[in-house]
Amino acid sequence: MVPCEKDINPACYIQKKAGDDPELPILTFENQGLADEVVTYGELVQKGNRFAGLLKYQGIGPGDVFATVMENRPEVIISLYAALATGAVLMPLDPKSNWEKLVYLLRHGQAKGVFFSSAVSENMDKVLSVLPGIKVLGITYLQNHRRVRKNDLQVILEAFKGAEIPPERKWADNYAMILYTSGTTGIPKGVKIRASRLYDYAATAADIFKYLPKDRLYTGLPFTHGNAYSITIIPALFFGIPAVISRNIDTRRIWDICRRYECTIFSLLGGMAAEVHARPKHPDDAFNPVRKVISAGMPRNIWRAFEDRFNVVIHEWYGTLEGGFAHNPPGVGPVGSFGKPEGTYVEMKVEGKGDKPCEADEIGELMFRFRNQKNDFEYQSIPQADGNINENGWSLTGDMVHRDSEGWYFFDYRKDQDIRRYGEFIAAREVEGVLLAHPEVKEACVYGIAASSGAPGEHDLVAAIIPKTDITPDVSGIAAFCAAKLSAAAVPSYIQLVDAIPKTRTDKVVRRLLIEAFEAESPSVYCFNR
């Protein structure tokens, strides 16, 4: 199933697959109540080649970076194809980022152009006033906002009919994407991913996760996250396996979506599995088309119960944008383990204080290295020495793990990081910034407590707030305000009304005291766990 010539531009391979079956509905975007948007192989290539013409017209060529700022939309995948075709570099950014963060990322990523959704126009107006040199390549309008506008990306692409630029084979070893980390332990790092790396994603899907031609994939994970590409998008495009995509993940709708579209494989991160399992039981839970769940962070205490209830198998894995990889095939490794490194190309170790290797069951930092000691990535505008890669080529992950006597790895917690949710690392200051923008919030402090789901290393978010007045604020409205401006992982699980936030004499917040005093059943605590 996997093409072996990694020196061929992946866009050329996708174009060939599209030529074999141009009418295949390769991507279906289900839009939560609005009409589906179906993209055939032929449409993807046609629009991608037109978008390549647009990039060239705008002076964006090999090595140049352009960004997207939108939810999971067809245009992001069309732009990825165009980046591959021209040698340009796609940088997808989170549409729920505040405008200051977008300014930082666009500047740090050295973006020459951007296109975005009409839903973020207000934010982007502020961004572009600070960065007037960035070209607006077009705006994509949601179905309920649709009418003909001169800056509508679809109208612009139609104008490039006859000016398509087909992909060139020679861009296979160029960088194709920049995906930014959350930046919770410092500034966000932009991981640069080579086009040839996409072949590794396809090989992993075929050889490790055992995808079959009859499968149908599903994801609601964001296009700013590497999981969406490695587990769903790239295998779909390379193998002609149709995929269904939601704008956002909604754990309440997963089974309904999979039944409706007959999806057989989907991916979950961290506490999402616990949310799915916490839904009320139904007699038809086991009657669904799903055969396998690709999981990263399945809670040990529900692992077998999840499999039995929904009649699926769990394929647990661990991966980093930089290339670290381990997995635990169904029925092979112990429950709770994310597995062992696969194959001969990567090795892992656990290191404790003083750079000493850890013994079995001793917690230390997980490190990985490619066996040929050749890193297939770089960090955007950051030397590798500052990107947690030591002089011997070992990448420091920041994940604290242990290994049992049989060599199986288990995740314990994130080094120097308080809050991890849905497999993502949450920046408390970013959530606090959103809370402080609400008119009823005077002061806010966000902290993490052990997740009620029991997911390893996961947390529930608590937002302790001081209201601006003595009148009890609209807590549900504050939660909805957060949900509209933050990723699902960053929306507080609890809102806690407090009279004061404990601080030191130097005005540093003492989160420990808030954690110790937290009581979920307190009348001043409001729960928003789904």
XYZ file of C-alpha atoms in Angstrom, residues 438 440 465-476 478 495 497 523-526:
21
model
C -15.128 39.112 30.443
C -17.891 40.372 35.131
C -12.303 34.140 39.699
C -13.028 37.233 41.732
C -16.217 38.912 40.429
C -16.207 42.656 39.805
C -19.250 43.206 42.028
C -20.919 41.588 45.015
C -23.623 40.249 42.710
C -23.147 36.607 41.716
C -21.990 36.662 38.089
C -23.514 34.717 35.210
C -21.182 31.741 35.595
C -22.706 29.833 32.678
C -18.540 33.074 31.555
C -15.425 27.870 37.774
C -15.927 32.008 42.887
C -21.666 25.891 46.566
C -19.103 28.355 45.212
C -17.853 25.826 42.610
C -19.693 25.319 39.316
